[in-house]
Structures are given as C-alpha cells and as structure tokens.
PDB file of C-alpha atoms in Angstrom:
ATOM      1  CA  UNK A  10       9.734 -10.111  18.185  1.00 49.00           C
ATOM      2  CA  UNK A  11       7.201 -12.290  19.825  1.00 49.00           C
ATOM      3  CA  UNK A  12       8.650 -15.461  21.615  1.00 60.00           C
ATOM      4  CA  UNK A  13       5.116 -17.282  19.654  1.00 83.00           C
ATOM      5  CA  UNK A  14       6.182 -16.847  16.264  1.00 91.00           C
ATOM      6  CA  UNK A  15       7.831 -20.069  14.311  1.00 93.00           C
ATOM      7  CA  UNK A  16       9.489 -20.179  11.531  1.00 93.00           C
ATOM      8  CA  UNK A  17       6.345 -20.781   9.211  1.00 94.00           C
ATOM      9  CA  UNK A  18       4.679 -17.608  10.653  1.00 95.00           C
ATOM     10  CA  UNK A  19       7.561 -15.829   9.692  1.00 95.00           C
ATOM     11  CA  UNK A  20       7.978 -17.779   6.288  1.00 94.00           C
ATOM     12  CA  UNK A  21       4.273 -17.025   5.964  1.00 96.00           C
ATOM     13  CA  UNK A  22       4.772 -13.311   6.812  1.00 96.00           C
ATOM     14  CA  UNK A  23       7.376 -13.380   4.389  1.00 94.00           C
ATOM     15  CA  UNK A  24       5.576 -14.342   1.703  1.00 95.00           C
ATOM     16  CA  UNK A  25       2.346 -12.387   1.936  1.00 96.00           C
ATOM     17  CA  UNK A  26       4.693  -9.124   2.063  1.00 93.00           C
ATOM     18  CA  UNK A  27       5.607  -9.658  -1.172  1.00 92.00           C
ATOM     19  CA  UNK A  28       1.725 -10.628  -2.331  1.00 94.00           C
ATOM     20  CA  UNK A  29      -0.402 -10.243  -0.119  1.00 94.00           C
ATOM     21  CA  UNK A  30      -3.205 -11.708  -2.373  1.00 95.00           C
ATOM     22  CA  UNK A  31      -2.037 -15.158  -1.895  1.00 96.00           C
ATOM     23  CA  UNK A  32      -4.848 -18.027  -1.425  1.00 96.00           C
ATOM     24  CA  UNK A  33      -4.330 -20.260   1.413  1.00 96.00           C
ATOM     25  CA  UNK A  34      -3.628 -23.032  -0.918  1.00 97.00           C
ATOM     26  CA  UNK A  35      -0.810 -20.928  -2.923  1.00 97.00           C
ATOM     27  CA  UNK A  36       0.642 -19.966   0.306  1.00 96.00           C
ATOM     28  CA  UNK A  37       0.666 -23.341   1.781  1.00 95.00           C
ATOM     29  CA  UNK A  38       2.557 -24.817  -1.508  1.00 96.00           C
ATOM     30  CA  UNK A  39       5.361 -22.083  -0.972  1.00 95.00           C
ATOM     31  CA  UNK A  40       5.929 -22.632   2.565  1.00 95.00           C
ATOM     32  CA  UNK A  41       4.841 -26.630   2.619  1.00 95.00           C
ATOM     33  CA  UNK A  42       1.847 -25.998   4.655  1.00 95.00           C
ATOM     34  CA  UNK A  43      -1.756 -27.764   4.122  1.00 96.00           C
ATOM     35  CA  UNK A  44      -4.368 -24.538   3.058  1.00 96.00           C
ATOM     36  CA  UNK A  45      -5.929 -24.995   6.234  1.00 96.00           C
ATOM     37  CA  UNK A  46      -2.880 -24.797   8.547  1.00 97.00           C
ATOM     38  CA  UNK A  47      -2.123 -21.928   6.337  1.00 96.00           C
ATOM     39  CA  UNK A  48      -5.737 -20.478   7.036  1.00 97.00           C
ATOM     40  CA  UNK A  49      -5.139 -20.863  10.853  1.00 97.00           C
ATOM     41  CA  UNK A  50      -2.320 -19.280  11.231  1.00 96.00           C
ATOM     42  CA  UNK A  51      -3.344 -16.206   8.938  1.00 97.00           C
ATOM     43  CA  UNK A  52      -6.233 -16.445  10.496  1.00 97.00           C
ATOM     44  CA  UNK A  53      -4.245 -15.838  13.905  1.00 96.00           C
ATOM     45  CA  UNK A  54      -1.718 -13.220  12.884  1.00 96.00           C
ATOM     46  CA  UNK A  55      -4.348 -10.704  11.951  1.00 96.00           C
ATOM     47  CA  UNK A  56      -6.045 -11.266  15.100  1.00 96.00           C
ATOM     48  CA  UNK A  57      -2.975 -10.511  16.697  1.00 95.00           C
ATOM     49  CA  UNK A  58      -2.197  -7.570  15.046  1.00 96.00           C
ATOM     50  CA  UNK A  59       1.012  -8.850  13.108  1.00 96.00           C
ATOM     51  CA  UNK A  60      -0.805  -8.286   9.721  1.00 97.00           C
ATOM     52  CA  UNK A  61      -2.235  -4.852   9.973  1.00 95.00           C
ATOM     53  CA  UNK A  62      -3.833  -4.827   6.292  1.00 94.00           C
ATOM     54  CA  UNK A  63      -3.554  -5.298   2.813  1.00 93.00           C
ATOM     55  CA  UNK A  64      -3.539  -3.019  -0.014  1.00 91.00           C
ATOM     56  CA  UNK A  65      -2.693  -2.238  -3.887  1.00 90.00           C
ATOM     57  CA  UNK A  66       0.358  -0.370  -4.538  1.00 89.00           C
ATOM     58  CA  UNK A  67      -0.466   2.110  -7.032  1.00 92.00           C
ATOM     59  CA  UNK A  68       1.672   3.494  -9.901  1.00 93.00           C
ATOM     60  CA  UNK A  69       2.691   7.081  -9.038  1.00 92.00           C
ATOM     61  CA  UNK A  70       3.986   8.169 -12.272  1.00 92.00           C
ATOM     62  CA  UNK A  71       0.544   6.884 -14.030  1.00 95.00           C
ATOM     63  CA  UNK A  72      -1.372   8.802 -11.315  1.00 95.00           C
ATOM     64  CA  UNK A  73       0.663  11.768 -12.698  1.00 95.00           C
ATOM     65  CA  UNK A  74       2.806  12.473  -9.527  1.00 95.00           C
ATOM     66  CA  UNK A  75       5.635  13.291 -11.176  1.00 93.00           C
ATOM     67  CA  UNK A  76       7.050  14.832  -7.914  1.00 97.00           C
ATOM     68  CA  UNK A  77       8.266  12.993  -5.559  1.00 97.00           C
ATOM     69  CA  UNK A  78       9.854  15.526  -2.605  1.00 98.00           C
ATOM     70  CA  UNK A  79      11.193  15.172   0.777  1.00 98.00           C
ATOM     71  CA  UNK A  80      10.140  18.500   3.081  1.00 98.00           C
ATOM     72  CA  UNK A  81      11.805  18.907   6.505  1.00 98.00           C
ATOM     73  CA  UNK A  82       9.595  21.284   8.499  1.00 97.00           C
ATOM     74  CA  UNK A  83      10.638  23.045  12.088  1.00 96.00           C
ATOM     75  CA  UNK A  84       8.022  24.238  14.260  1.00 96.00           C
ATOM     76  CA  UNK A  85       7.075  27.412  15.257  1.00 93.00           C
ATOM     77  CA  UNK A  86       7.041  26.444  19.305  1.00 90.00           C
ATOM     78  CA  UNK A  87       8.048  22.994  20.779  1.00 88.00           C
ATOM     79  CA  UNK A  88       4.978  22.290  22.543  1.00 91.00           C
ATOM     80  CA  UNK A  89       2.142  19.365  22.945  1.00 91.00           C
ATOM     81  CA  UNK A  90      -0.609  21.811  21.332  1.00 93.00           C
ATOM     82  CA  UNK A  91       1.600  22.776  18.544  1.00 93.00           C
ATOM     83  CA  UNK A  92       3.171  19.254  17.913  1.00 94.00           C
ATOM     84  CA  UNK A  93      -1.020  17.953  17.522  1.00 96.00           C
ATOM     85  CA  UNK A  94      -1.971  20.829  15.610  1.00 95.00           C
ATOM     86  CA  UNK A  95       0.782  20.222  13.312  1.00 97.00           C
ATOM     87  CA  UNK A  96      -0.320  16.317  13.062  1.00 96.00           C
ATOM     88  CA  UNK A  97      -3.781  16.992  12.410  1.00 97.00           C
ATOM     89  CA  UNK A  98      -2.570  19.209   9.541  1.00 97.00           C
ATOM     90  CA  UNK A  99      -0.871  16.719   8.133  1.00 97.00           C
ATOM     91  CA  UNK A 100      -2.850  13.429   8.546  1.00 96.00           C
ATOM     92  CA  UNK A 101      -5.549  15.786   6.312  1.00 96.00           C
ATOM     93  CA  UNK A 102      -2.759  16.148   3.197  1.00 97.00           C
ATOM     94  CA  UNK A 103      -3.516  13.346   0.939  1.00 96.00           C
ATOM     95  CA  UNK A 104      -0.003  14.774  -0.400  1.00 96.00           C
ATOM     96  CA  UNK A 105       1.791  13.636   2.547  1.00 98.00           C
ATOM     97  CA  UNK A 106       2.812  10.000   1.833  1.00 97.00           C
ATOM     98  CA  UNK A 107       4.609   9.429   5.218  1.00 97.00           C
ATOM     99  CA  UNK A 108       5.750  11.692   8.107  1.00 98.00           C
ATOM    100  CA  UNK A 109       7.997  10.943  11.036  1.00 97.00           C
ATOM    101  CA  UNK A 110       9.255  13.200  13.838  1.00 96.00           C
ATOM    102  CA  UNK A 111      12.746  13.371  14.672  1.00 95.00           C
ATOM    103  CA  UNK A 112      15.253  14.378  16.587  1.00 93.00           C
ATOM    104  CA  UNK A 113      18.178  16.463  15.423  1.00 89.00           C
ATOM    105  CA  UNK A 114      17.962  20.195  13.617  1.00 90.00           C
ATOM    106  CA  UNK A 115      14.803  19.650  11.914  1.00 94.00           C
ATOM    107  CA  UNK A 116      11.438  18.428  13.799  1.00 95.00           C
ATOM    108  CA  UNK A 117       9.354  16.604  10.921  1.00 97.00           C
ATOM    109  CA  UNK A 118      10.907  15.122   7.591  1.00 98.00           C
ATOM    110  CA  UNK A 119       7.694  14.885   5.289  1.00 98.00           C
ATOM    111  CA  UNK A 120       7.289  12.280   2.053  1.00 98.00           C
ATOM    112  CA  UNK A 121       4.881  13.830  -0.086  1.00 98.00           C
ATOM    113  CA  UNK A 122       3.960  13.560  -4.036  1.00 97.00           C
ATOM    114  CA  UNK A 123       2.669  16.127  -6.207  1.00 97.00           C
ATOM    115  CA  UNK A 124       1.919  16.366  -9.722  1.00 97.00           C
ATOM    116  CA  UNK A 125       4.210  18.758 -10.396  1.00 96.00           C
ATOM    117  CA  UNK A 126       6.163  22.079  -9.111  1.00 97.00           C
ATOM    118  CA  UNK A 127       3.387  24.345  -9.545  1.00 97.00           C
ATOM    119  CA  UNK A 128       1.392  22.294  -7.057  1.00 97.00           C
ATOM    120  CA  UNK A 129       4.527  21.683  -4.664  1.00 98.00           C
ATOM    121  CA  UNK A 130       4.685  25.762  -4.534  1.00 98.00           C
ATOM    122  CA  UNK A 131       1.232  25.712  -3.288  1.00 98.00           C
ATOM    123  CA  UNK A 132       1.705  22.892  -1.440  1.00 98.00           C
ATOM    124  CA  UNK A 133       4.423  24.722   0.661  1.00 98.00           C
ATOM    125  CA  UNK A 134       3.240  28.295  -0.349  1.00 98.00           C
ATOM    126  CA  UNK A 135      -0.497  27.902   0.545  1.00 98.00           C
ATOM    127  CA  UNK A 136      -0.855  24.903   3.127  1.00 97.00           C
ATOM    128  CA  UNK A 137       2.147  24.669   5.203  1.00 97.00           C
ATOM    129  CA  UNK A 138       3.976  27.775   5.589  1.00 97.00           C
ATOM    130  CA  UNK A 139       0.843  30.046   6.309  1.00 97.00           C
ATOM    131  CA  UNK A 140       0.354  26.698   9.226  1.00 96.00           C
ATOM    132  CA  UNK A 141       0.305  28.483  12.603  1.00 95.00           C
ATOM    133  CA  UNK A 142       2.636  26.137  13.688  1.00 95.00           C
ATOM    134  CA  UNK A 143       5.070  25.653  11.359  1.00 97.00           C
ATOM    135  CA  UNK A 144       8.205  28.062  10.773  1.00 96.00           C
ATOM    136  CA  UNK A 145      10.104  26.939   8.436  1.00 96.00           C
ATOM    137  CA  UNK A 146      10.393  24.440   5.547  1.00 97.00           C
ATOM    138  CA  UNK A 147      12.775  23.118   3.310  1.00 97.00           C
ATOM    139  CA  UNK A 148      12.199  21.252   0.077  1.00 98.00           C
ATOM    140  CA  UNK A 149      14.635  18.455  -1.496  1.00 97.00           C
ATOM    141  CA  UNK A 150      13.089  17.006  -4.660  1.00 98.00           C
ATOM    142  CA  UNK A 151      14.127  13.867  -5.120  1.00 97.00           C
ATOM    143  CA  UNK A 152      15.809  12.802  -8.485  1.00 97.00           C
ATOM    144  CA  UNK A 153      15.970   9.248  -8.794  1.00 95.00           C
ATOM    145  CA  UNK A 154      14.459   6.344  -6.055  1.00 93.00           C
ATOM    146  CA  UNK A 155      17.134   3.822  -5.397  1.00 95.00           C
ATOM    147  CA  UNK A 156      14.607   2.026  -3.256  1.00 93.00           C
ATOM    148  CA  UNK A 157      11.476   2.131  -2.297  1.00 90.00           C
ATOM    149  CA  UNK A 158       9.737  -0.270   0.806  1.00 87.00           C
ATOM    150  CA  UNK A 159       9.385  -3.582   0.093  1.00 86.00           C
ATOM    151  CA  UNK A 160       8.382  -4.812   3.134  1.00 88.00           C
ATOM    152  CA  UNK A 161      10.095  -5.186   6.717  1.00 91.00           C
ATOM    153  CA  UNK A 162      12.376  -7.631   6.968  1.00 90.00           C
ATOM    154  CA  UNK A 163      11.453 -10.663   8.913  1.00 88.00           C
ATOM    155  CA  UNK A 164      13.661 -13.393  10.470  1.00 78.00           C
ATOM    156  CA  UNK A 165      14.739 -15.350  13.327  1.00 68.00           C
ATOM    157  CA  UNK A 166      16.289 -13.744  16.158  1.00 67.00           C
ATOM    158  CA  UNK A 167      19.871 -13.875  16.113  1.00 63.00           C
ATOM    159  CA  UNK A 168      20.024 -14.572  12.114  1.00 61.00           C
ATOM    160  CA  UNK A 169      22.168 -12.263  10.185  1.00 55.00           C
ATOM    161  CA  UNK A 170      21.208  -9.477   7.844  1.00 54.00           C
ATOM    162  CA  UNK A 171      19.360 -10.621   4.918  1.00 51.00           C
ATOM    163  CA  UNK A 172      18.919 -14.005   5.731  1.00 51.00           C
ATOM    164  CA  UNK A 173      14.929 -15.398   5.887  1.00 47.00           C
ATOM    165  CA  UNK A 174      13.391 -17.847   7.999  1.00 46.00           C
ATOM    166  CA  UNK A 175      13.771 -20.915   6.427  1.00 46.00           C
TER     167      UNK A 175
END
C-alpha cells in the first residue's frame, strides 16, 4: 500500500466501496471531513488510480441468469499465442463474469452466468470447446453463493484482519 495514504483516504475508500454514490458532503459527515476536503482527496485518488470506477451492481436473478457456474478450462498448448488467443476469446463472452489464470492442474478457472443449462451447453458446446486453443473444460454449477465481493478490504498496515482504518 502506498506510504501517501492516511487514515481518511482509507476511511474514505472505505466508505465509497460500499456506495460509491456518496456526495462529498455525505461522505465528509461519515468520516468528519468538510465536503471540500472530501472533494480533494477524491478528487486525488482517482487521479492516482486508487479508484478505478464506479458502477451499479445489477440483480442477476432479475436479469434471468439463473446459472451461475464456475468452468476450469486447460489449454490445448502452453504457449504466448495460445494463452492471447484464448484471452481474446474470452474478454468477447459477455458470459464470462471474471477469469483468472492459475497455476496448478487446470490453466483458467472461468466465472460465467447464463440463463439457464440449455445456454451453458452451448456456451461450452458451441464457443469454448470447438476454441482452437482450448482442450478441455469442466463445469461446476454452483448451488448456493455464500459470498459474493464486497469490496477489498482496506486498512492500515500492520492492523489485523477485519479491522478498518479508524
């Protein structure tokens, strides 16, 4: 964590995590901050690239993606060429929620909603399996979400595990 960061940027962090739609002068009465200094510092930690963006979270089940599935993929050939082929397949899959590469047995683990198992088949069927470089795939549908991301957690350095910067 950057050496520049206080404890009311990460207070402030903290709280626009959890609503990111927070006027300056809400913000500043939650972290005891005048609007402007609250402004300022904002201001300064999306210049800085701490605050990336903000967004809606939408409601999967009343977008009808009933499916929520986890699909670890191996690749055909462990290669640069294949490895970027692969990733521009799947940063074109609205379907794919998240992807990360690993290490271990499997190369990719995939989050990705569909509305259903017909359109998982020919998710997997249709779109990834016939993928030059993909060789195989394995599905795990999840059943129930015990938690979902809420936001990273920020805090001092050196404080413990759950505790905030207050």
């Amino acid at each position: 964590m950057d050496e520049q960061l206080d404890k009311l940027d990460l207070r402030l962090l903290q709280e626009l995590q959890k609503d990111g739609r927070l006027t300056n002068n809400e913000l500043g009465e939650r972290i005891a901050l005048s609007p402007s200094q609250c402004s300022r510092r904002r201001t300064r930690l999306e210049a800085e690239g701490y605050i990336r963006s903000y967004r809606a979270y939408l409601d999967q089940q009343k977008l009808g993606l009933d499916m929520l599935v986890v699909i670890s993929v191996t690749l055909a050939t462990h290669n640069r060429d294949n490895a970027r082929r692969f990733s521009q397949l799947i940063n074109g899959l609205p379907e794919v929620l998240e992807a990360y590469a690993l290490t271990g047995e499997m190369d990719y683990h995939l989050k990705v909603a569909t509305r259903g198992l017909a359109d998982l088949s020919k998710f997997v069927n249709d779109v990834l399996l016939p993928h030059e470089s993909v060789q195989h795939v394995k599905t795990s549908i999840v059943l129930d979400t015990l938690k979902t991301f809420e936001g990273f957690p920020v805090h001092m350095p050196g404080s413990w595990h759950g505790e905030s910067a207050r």
